[in-house]
Every structure is written in C-alpha cells, then in structure tokens.
PDB file of C-alpha atoms in Angstrom:
ATOM      1  CA  UNK H   1      98.888  72.863  80.511  1.00 36.00           C
ATOM      2  CA  UNK H   2     102.400  73.068  79.070  1.00 38.00           C
ATOM      3  CA  UNK H   3     104.647  76.005  79.873  1.00 39.00           C
ATOM      4  CA  UNK H   4     106.982  77.249  77.167  1.00 38.00           C
ATOM      5  CA  UNK H   5     110.425  78.022  78.639  1.00 42.00           C
ATOM      6  CA  UNK H   6     111.589  81.575  78.108  1.00 43.00           C
ATOM      7  CA  UNK H   7     115.036  82.750  77.102  1.00 43.00           C
ATOM      8  CA  UNK H   8     117.115  83.898  80.065  1.00 41.00           C
ATOM      9  CA  UNK H   9     118.297  86.888  78.023  1.00 44.00           C
ATOM     10  CA  UNK H  10     116.034  89.884  77.573  1.00 47.00           C
ATOM     11  CA  UNK H  11     116.548  89.429  73.819  1.00 56.00           C
ATOM     12  CA  UNK H  12     114.429  86.501  72.695  1.00 63.00           C
ATOM     13  CA  UNK H  13     115.431  84.269  69.786  1.00 73.00           C
ATOM     14  CA  UNK H  14     112.027  84.223  68.091  1.00 74.00           C
ATOM     15  CA  UNK H  15     113.018  81.366  65.818  1.00 76.00           C
ATOM     16  CA  UNK H  16     113.775  79.152  68.807  1.00 80.00           C
ATOM     17  CA  UNK H  17     110.685  80.417  70.625  1.00 83.00           C
ATOM     18  CA  UNK H  18     108.469  79.566  67.655  1.00 83.00           C
ATOM     19  CA  UNK H  19     109.892  76.035  67.618  1.00 85.00           C
ATOM     20  CA  UNK H  20     109.126  75.616  71.327  1.00 88.00           C
ATOM     21  CA  UNK H  21     105.571  76.874  70.843  1.00 90.00           C
ATOM     22  CA  UNK H  22     105.050  74.481  67.925  1.00 88.00           C
ATOM     23  CA  UNK H  23     106.389  71.615  70.026  1.00 89.00           C
ATOM     24  CA  UNK H  24     104.059  72.484  72.919  1.00 90.00           C
ATOM     25  CA  UNK H  25     101.075  72.630  70.565  1.00 88.00           C
ATOM     26  CA  UNK H  26     101.894  69.245  69.056  1.00 84.00           C
ATOM     27  CA  UNK H  27     102.301  67.702  72.506  1.00 84.00           C
ATOM     28  CA  UNK H  28      98.903  69.079  73.572  1.00 86.00           C
ATOM     29  CA  UNK H  29      97.234  67.720  70.432  1.00 82.00           C
ATOM     30  CA  UNK H  30      98.981  64.403  70.954  1.00 80.00           C
ATOM     31  CA  UNK H  31      97.373  64.039  74.387  1.00 82.00           C
ATOM     32  CA  UNK H  32      93.879  64.370  72.963  1.00 82.00           C
ATOM     33  CA  UNK H  33      91.978  61.311  71.822  1.00 77.00           C
ATOM     34  CA  UNK H  34      90.823  62.423  68.401  1.00 76.00           C
ATOM     35  CA  UNK H  35      89.354  59.981  65.873  1.00 77.00           C
ATOM     36  CA  UNK H  36      91.389  59.346  62.730  1.00 76.00           C
ATOM     37  CA  UNK H  37      94.349  61.221  64.161  1.00 76.00           C
ATOM     38  CA  UNK H  38      97.790  59.699  64.242  1.00 81.00           C
ATOM     39  CA  UNK H  39      99.519  60.860  67.391  1.00 82.00           C
ATOM     40  CA  UNK H  40     102.898  62.431  66.487  1.00 83.00           C
ATOM     41  CA  UNK H  41     105.893  60.608  67.878  1.00 86.00           C
ATOM     42  CA  UNK H  42     108.814  62.364  69.518  1.00 88.00           C
ATOM     43  CA  UNK H  43     110.760  61.783  66.297  1.00 90.00           C
ATOM     44  CA  UNK H  44     107.957  63.388  64.262  1.00 87.00           C
ATOM     45  CA  UNK H  45     107.912  66.421  66.542  1.00 87.00           C
ATOM     46  CA  UNK H  46     111.691  66.767  66.487  1.00 88.00           C
ATOM     47  CA  UNK H  47     111.778  66.617  62.684  1.00 88.00           C
ATOM     48  CA  UNK H  48     108.879  69.014  62.259  1.00 86.00           C
ATOM     49  CA  UNK H  49     110.173  71.667  64.644  1.00 85.00           C
ATOM     50  CA  UNK H  50     113.668  71.448  63.124  1.00 83.00           C
ATOM     51  CA  UNK H  51     112.396  72.650  59.745  1.00 82.00           C
ATOM     52  CA  UNK H  52     113.135  76.313  59.144  1.00 80.00           C
ATOM     53  CA  UNK H  53     111.043  78.500  56.836  1.00 80.00           C
ATOM     54  CA  UNK H  54     112.965  80.184  54.034  1.00 83.00           C
ATOM     55  CA  UNK H  55     114.537  83.584  54.680  1.00 86.00           C
ATOM     56  CA  UNK H  56     114.394  83.166  58.452  1.00 88.00           C
ATOM     57  CA  UNK H  57     118.080  83.350  59.369  1.00 91.00           C
ATOM     58  CA  UNK H  58     118.592  81.104  56.348  1.00 92.00           C
ATOM     59  CA  UNK H  59     122.242  80.309  55.597  1.00 93.00           C
ATOM     60  CA  UNK H  60     123.061  79.904  51.911  1.00 94.00           C
ATOM     61  CA  UNK H  61     126.206  80.151  49.832  1.00 95.00           C
ATOM     62  CA  UNK H  62     126.719  82.845  47.257  1.00 95.00           C
ATOM     63  CA  UNK H  63     129.595  83.454  44.891  1.00 95.00           C
ATOM     64  CA  UNK H  64     131.331  86.641  43.864  1.00 95.00           C
ATOM     65  CA  UNK H  65     131.856  87.484  40.198  1.00 93.00           C
ATOM     66  CA  UNK H  66     135.238  85.772  40.434  1.00 94.00           C
ATOM     67  CA  UNK H  67     133.705  82.599  41.867  1.00 94.00           C
ATOM     68  CA  UNK H  68     134.801  83.064  45.461  1.00 96.00           C
ATOM     69  CA  UNK H  69     132.322  81.522  47.941  1.00 96.00           C
ATOM     70  CA  UNK H  70     130.542  83.803  50.416  1.00 97.00           C
ATOM     71  CA  UNK H  71     128.347  82.802  53.347  1.00 96.00           C
ATOM     72  CA  UNK H  72     125.016  84.631  53.138  1.00 97.00           C
ATOM     73  CA  UNK H  73     122.263  85.005  55.725  1.00 96.00           C
ATOM     74  CA  UNK H  74     118.762  85.765  54.399  1.00 96.00           C
ATOM     75  CA  UNK H  75     116.372  87.140  57.001  1.00 94.00           C
ATOM     76  CA  UNK H  76     113.056  88.950  56.617  1.00 92.00           C
ATOM     77  CA  UNK H  77     113.532  91.039  59.780  1.00 91.00           C
ATOM     78  CA  UNK H  78     111.611  94.169  58.829  1.00 88.00           C
ATOM     79  CA  UNK H  79     110.937  96.367  61.882  1.00 91.00           C
ATOM     80  CA  UNK H  80     112.955  97.701  64.847  1.00 92.00           C
ATOM     81  CA  UNK H  81     112.156  94.801  67.205  1.00 91.00           C
ATOM     82  CA  UNK H  82     113.036  92.235  64.560  1.00 91.00           C
ATOM     83  CA  UNK H  83     116.265  94.081  63.765  1.00 93.00           C
ATOM     84  CA  UNK H  84     117.293  93.922  67.412  1.00 92.00           C
ATOM     85  CA  UNK H  85     116.659  90.165  67.394  1.00 91.00           C
ATOM     86  CA  UNK H  86     118.573  89.717  64.144  1.00 93.00           C
ATOM     87  CA  UNK H  87     121.586  91.712  65.335  1.00 93.00           C
ATOM     88  CA  UNK H  88     121.629  89.773  68.607  1.00 92.00           C
ATOM     89  CA  UNK H  89     121.494  86.418  66.833  1.00 92.00           C
ATOM     90  CA  UNK H  90     124.210  87.460  64.381  1.00 94.00           C
ATOM     91  CA  UNK H  91     126.496  88.398  67.259  1.00 93.00           C
ATOM     92  CA  UNK H  92     125.784  85.144  69.109  1.00 92.00           C
ATOM     93  CA  UNK H  93     126.191  82.945  66.032  1.00 93.00           C
ATOM     94  CA  UNK H  94     129.101  84.743  64.365  1.00 94.00           C
ATOM     95  CA  UNK H  95     130.785  86.643  67.222  1.00 93.00           C
ATOM     96  CA  UNK H  96     134.189  87.079  65.588  1.00 93.00           C
ATOM     97  CA  UNK H  97     133.195  87.450  61.926  1.00 94.00           C
ATOM     98  CA  UNK H  98     132.817  90.810  60.237  1.00 95.00           C
ATOM     99  CA  UNK H  99     129.430  91.444  58.669  1.00 97.00           C
ATOM    100  CA  UNK H 100     128.310  93.229  55.509  1.00 97.00           C
ATOM    101  CA  UNK H 101     124.619  94.041  55.107  1.00 97.00           C
ATOM    102  CA  UNK H 102     122.346  94.568  52.105  1.00 97.00           C
ATOM    103  CA  UNK H 103     119.078  96.095  53.268  1.00 96.00           C
ATOM    104  CA  UNK H 104     115.942  97.905  52.232  1.00 95.00           C
ATOM    105  CA  UNK H 105     112.746  98.582  54.117  1.00 94.00           C
ATOM    106  CA  UNK H 106     109.043  99.191  53.793  1.00 93.00           C
ATOM    107  CA  UNK H 107     108.088 102.860  53.911  1.00 92.00           C
ATOM    108  CA  UNK H 108     105.826 102.447  56.959  1.00 92.00           C
ATOM    109  CA  UNK H 109     108.604 101.203  59.250  1.00 94.00           C
ATOM    110  CA  UNK H 110     110.788 103.200  61.655  1.00 95.00           C
ATOM    111  CA  UNK H 111     113.700 103.661  59.267  1.00 95.00           C
ATOM    112  CA  UNK H 112     115.849 105.468  61.807  1.00 96.00           C
ATOM    113  CA  UNK H 113     115.611 102.704  64.425  1.00 95.00           C
ATOM    114  CA  UNK H 114     116.226  99.991  61.812  1.00 95.00           C
ATOM    115  CA  UNK H 115     119.289 101.804  60.506  1.00 94.00           C
ATOM    116  CA  UNK H 116     120.713 102.308  63.998  1.00 95.00           C
ATOM    117  CA  UNK H 117     120.367  98.591  64.801  1.00 94.00           C
ATOM    118  CA  UNK H 118     122.235  97.548  61.672  1.00 94.00           C
ATOM    119  CA  UNK H 119     124.963 100.125  62.219  1.00 95.00           C
ATOM    120  CA  UNK H 120     125.451  98.738  65.717  1.00 93.00           C
ATOM    121  CA  UNK H 121     126.623  95.409  64.325  1.00 91.00           C
ATOM    122  CA  UNK H 122     128.794  96.586  61.403  1.00 93.00           C
ATOM    123  CA  UNK H 123     130.161  99.779  62.931  1.00 90.00           C
ATOM    124  CA  UNK H 124     131.395 101.217  59.643  1.00 94.00           C
ATOM    125  CA  UNK H 125     128.582 102.492  57.379  1.00 96.00           C
ATOM    126  CA  UNK H 126     130.649 101.470  54.341  1.00 97.00           C
ATOM    127  CA  UNK H 127     129.660  97.872  55.114  1.00 97.00           C
ATOM    128  CA  UNK H 128     125.975  98.629  54.514  1.00 97.00           C
ATOM    129  CA  UNK H 129     124.329  98.533  51.059  1.00 97.00           C
ATOM    130  CA  UNK H 130     120.974 100.271  50.576  1.00 97.00           C
ATOM    131  CA  UNK H 131     118.406  99.126  48.013  1.00 95.00           C
ATOM    132  CA  UNK H 132     114.827  99.801  46.938  1.00 92.00           C
ATOM    133  CA  UNK H 133     112.516  96.857  46.341  1.00 88.00           C
ATOM    134  CA  UNK H 134     110.300  96.810  43.249  1.00 82.00           C
ATOM    135  CA  UNK H 135     107.189  97.337  45.341  1.00 84.00           C
ATOM    136  CA  UNK H 136     104.931 100.370  45.856  1.00 86.00           C
ATOM    137  CA  UNK H 137     105.378 100.139  49.633  1.00 88.00           C
ATOM    138  CA  UNK H 138     109.181 100.087  49.521  1.00 91.00           C
ATOM    139  CA  UNK H 139     111.017 102.911  51.269  1.00 94.00           C
ATOM    140  CA  UNK H 140     112.812 105.331  48.990  1.00 95.00           C
ATOM    141  CA  UNK H 141     116.570 105.703  49.195  1.00 94.00           C
ATOM    142  CA  UNK H 142     116.212 109.379  50.084  1.00 96.00           C
ATOM    143  CA  UNK H 143     113.930 108.538  53.036  1.00 95.00           C
ATOM    144  CA  UNK H 144     116.404 106.000  54.429  1.00 96.00           C
ATOM    145  CA  UNK H 145     119.267 108.500  54.223  1.00 96.00           C
ATOM    146  CA  UNK H 146     117.225 111.236  55.858  1.00 97.00           C
ATOM    147  CA  UNK H 147     116.087 108.941  58.681  1.00 96.00           C
ATOM    148  CA  UNK H 148     119.641 107.856  59.533  1.00 96.00           C
ATOM    149  CA  UNK H 149     122.215 110.292  58.062  1.00 96.00           C
ATOM    150  CA  UNK H 150     125.147 108.004  58.902  1.00 96.00           C
ATOM    151  CA  UNK H 151     123.936 105.720  56.110  1.00 96.00           C
ATOM    152  CA  UNK H 152     125.167 108.337  53.644  1.00 96.00           C
ATOM    153  CA  UNK H 153     128.551 106.698  54.164  1.00 96.00           C
ATOM    154  CA  UNK H 154     127.157 103.411  52.882  1.00 96.00           C
ATOM    155  CA  UNK H 155     126.892 101.856  49.440  1.00 96.00           C
ATOM    156  CA  UNK H 156     124.028 102.896  47.169  1.00 95.00           C
ATOM    157  CA  UNK H 157     123.490 104.023  43.605  1.00 95.00           C
ATOM    158  CA  UNK H 158     120.933 106.708  42.865  1.00 92.00           C
ATOM    159  CA  UNK H 159     120.816 105.599  39.225  1.00 93.00           C
ATOM    160  CA  UNK H 160     120.587 101.850  39.857  1.00 94.00           C
ATOM    161  CA  UNK H 161     118.743 101.225  43.126  1.00 91.00           C
ATOM    162  CA  UNK H 162     118.160  97.552  42.382  1.00 91.00           C
ATOM    163  CA  UNK H 163     118.637  94.735  44.844  1.00 94.00           C
ATOM    164  CA  UNK H 164     120.655  92.781  42.284  1.00 94.00           C
ATOM    165  CA  UNK H 165     123.281  95.497  41.876  1.00 96.00           C
ATOM    166  CA  UNK H 166     123.984  95.780  45.601  1.00 97.00           C
ATOM    167  CA  UNK H 167     123.890  92.025  46.197  1.00 97.00           C
ATOM    168  CA  UNK H 168     126.556  91.608  43.504  1.00 97.00           C
ATOM    169  CA  UNK H 169     128.602  94.424  45.025  1.00 97.00           C
ATOM    170  CA  UNK H 170     128.136  92.975  48.504  1.00 97.00           C
ATOM    171  CA  UNK H 171     129.283  89.525  47.380  1.00 98.00           C
ATOM    172  CA  UNK H 172     132.428  90.971  45.814  1.00 97.00           C
ATOM    173  CA  UNK H 173     133.369  93.042  48.870  1.00 97.00           C
ATOM    174  CA  UNK H 174     132.433  90.288  51.338  1.00 97.00           C
ATOM    175  CA  UNK H 175     134.655  87.835  49.451  1.00 97.00           C
ATOM    176  CA  UNK H 176     137.537  90.306  49.509  1.00 97.00           C
ATOM    177  CA  UNK H 177     137.139  91.017  53.220  1.00 96.00           C
ATOM    178  CA  UNK H 178     136.202  87.539  54.452  1.00 96.00           C
ATOM    179  CA  UNK H 179     132.867  88.870  55.656  1.00 97.00           C
ATOM    180  CA  UNK H 180     129.444  87.349  56.273  1.00 97.00           C
ATOM    181  CA  UNK H 181     126.869  88.901  53.934  1.00 98.00           C
ATOM    182  CA  UNK H 182     123.449  89.560  55.487  1.00 97.00           C
ATOM    183  CA  UNK H 183     120.414  90.432  53.355  1.00 97.00           C
ATOM    184  CA  UNK H 184     117.480  91.765  55.355  1.00 95.00           C
ATOM    185  CA  UNK H 185     114.891  94.493  55.867  1.00 90.00           C
ATOM    186  CA  UNK H 186     111.788  93.341  53.999  1.00 89.00           C
ATOM    187  CA  UNK H 187     110.131  90.288  52.480  1.00 87.00           C
ATOM    188  CA  UNK H 188     109.889  92.379  49.310  1.00 86.00           C
ATOM    189  CA  UNK H 189     113.661  92.039  48.809  1.00 89.00           C
ATOM    190  CA  UNK H 190     114.004  88.320  49.020  1.00 90.00           C
ATOM    191  CA  UNK H 191     112.877  87.010  45.641  1.00 88.00           C
ATOM    192  CA  UNK H 192     115.207  89.296  43.683  1.00 91.00           C
ATOM    193  CA  UNK H 193     117.994  88.742  46.209  1.00 93.00           C
ATOM    194  CA  UNK H 194     117.720  84.978  45.799  1.00 93.00           C
ATOM    195  CA  UNK H 195     117.786  85.380  42.032  1.00 92.00           C
ATOM    196  CA  UNK H 196     120.938  87.480  42.337  1.00 93.00           C
ATOM    197  CA  UNK H 197     122.459  84.672  44.410  1.00 94.00           C
ATOM    198  CA  UNK H 198     121.742  82.196  41.610  1.00 90.00           C
ATOM    199  CA  UNK H 199     118.535  80.579  42.857  1.00 88.00           C
ATOM    200  CA  UNK H 200     115.788  79.798  40.357  1.00 80.00           C
ATOM    201  CA  UNK H 201     112.909  81.816  41.776  1.00 70.00           C
ATOM    202  CA  UNK H 202     109.322  81.303  40.502  1.00 69.00           C
ATOM    203  CA  UNK H 203     107.767  84.218  38.623  1.00 62.00           C
ATOM    204  CA  UNK H 204     104.182  85.116  37.895  1.00 59.00           C
ATOM    205  CA  UNK H 205     103.018  84.703  34.322  1.00 59.00           C
ATOM    206  CA  UNK H 206     102.614  87.885  32.271  1.00 57.00           C
ATOM    207  CA  UNK H 207      98.842  87.475  32.502  1.00 53.00           C
ATOM    208  CA  UNK H 208      98.860  87.357  36.310  1.00 55.00           C
ATOM    209  CA  UNK H 209     101.219  90.329  36.456  1.00 49.00           C
ATOM    210  CA  UNK H 210      98.831  92.343  34.292  1.00 51.00           C
ATOM    211  CA  UNK H 211      95.821  91.367  36.396  1.00 49.00           C
ATOM    212  CA  UNK H 212      97.659  92.314  39.585  1.00 47.00           C
ATOM    213  CA  UNK H 213      98.199  95.732  38.043  1.00 41.00           C
ATOM    214  CA  UNK H 214     101.011  96.780  40.348  1.00 49.00           C
ATOM    215  CA  UNK H 215     104.024  96.031  38.124  1.00 48.00           C
ATOM    216  CA  UNK H 216     105.393  93.598  40.691  1.00 49.00           C
ATOM    217  CA  UNK H 217     108.011  91.175  39.524  1.00 51.00           C
ATOM    218  CA  UNK H 218     107.457  88.287  41.900  1.00 50.00           C
ATOM    219  CA  UNK H 219     104.412  86.542  43.288  1.00 46.00           C
ATOM    220  CA  UNK H 220     106.051  86.618  46.722  1.00 45.00           C
ATOM    221  CA  UNK H 221     106.024  90.405  46.632  1.00 44.00           C
ATOM    222  CA  UNK H 222     102.421  90.550  45.464  1.00 43.00           C
ATOM    223  CA  UNK H 223     100.989  88.207  48.068  1.00 39.00           C
ATOM    224  CA  UNK H 224     103.012  89.893  50.821  1.00 43.00           C
ATOM    225  CA  UNK H 225     101.050  93.094  50.285  1.00 43.00           C
ATOM    226  CA  UNK H 226      98.220  92.691  52.777  1.00 41.00           C
ATOM    227  CA  UNK H 227      97.387  96.311  53.458  1.00 45.00           C
ATOM    228  CA  UNK H 228      93.571  96.152  53.932  1.00 38.00           C
ATOM    229  CA  UNK H 229      93.026  99.699  52.648  1.00 43.00           C
ATOM    230  CA  UNK H 230      94.777  98.831  49.405  1.00 44.00           C
ATOM    231  CA  UNK H 231      92.858  95.605  49.147  1.00 39.00           C
ATOM    232  CA  UNK H 232      89.571  97.534  49.345  1.00 39.00           C
ATOM    233  CA  UNK H 233      90.638  99.840  46.522  1.00 43.00           C
ATOM    234  CA  UNK H 234      91.448  96.986  44.147  1.00 40.00           C
TER     235      UNK H 234
END
C-alpha cells in the first residue's frame, strides 16, 4: 500500500495531488509481475507525471493588438471549489502580480460563489471581463450580474457577449497595466479563447455540426456536454 502525501495547507493543489496519485498508481503497477508489461522506470514516471493537460493552469503567451506580450493562464476551473483552488494557486505562484480575469460559467453552477472567489483575487471588479460561451448550458450575462451584483462594475458588452471580444480587451488592458491575464470558468470557453490568443484550434466539419444539431462551434464544446438527460433526448 502506498500513501499519497497530503498538502499541509487546507487548500489542496489538485494538479499536484493528481500527479502524486498517478505516480502512486504507476509504482503499484510496477510492483506487479504482469506478462508483456514493461515496468516503468523512475525516469518514465517522472516524465509522465510532469506532463500537464491543456487548460489546467496552462501558461501561454498572448499579444495585445499592438503586439505587446501578455502572460496568460488558461484554467478550466468551473465551480466554487475549483475557483478557490485556482485563486489560491494564483496567489502562491504570482503573489505580487496584478491579475485580470476573463470568465464565463455554466448555468448550473453557483454563480455567486464563483464570482466572489474571483473578486477576492482582483479586488477591483473592473479587472473582470464577463462572457457567454456559445453553448446551450452557458450562463447568461444577466444571471451572472444578478448572482453577484459587484460584477456590474466589470467589463462586458450586452451587444457582443463573445469570448473573443473580451479576450482581446483583456489582452490590451493587461498589457497596459502589466497584469497577468487569467481565462477561466468553463471548458466551453477554452476553444474560442485559444483561437482569440492565436492558436489554431480544430473545428468540426459542417456535416458534423449539422448532425450534432446544437449549433456548437467546437468539438471540444460538443463532447464536453455530458448531461445524461440531454443525451437521452437526442
């Protein structure tokens, strides 16, 4: 039996915890005498557990419209617990750097708690940008503002609620203020956000989009929708 060490802090870094769990699992498997199985070496385990999935506190570089570089964190934190973890990790990793946040949420999440967590790290609501993902489960702008009224002091556009518009605005303001830009709140945001940052994101063919029947723009958004009740209705 292998014990997985816990964080001393009450706030757990789930990314680090997941790596420790993966390491423990590989060590257990490595102790078993299985036919046709190559036992992983310590180097194999170290390399494997060092790999980070995309959009999990992923650091990338964006550029403002004037070409100024901006550090960007992409993270799919999408509920109150995950927001607490994200805010904690941001403060540990970038303790002295101001943050600017682009966020949107799924409609079934606690929007008030999520908003409060993000406000706790930026302080000023004007450093938060609200968006709506192109997904039927995305929270509406009006619902986010009602859940946490302080967000009314943030950045949003009732006419253009797109992720792209606020990412571009966030890059410009972050470059001007020397801020770290954080994009978070839902997996449904990430494909369009990465496109806005200049990444070449894969898209479904027109045929697949028509078959899906939900007017979703990215395969990532489609496959992330795992609501069993909706699946039964399809």
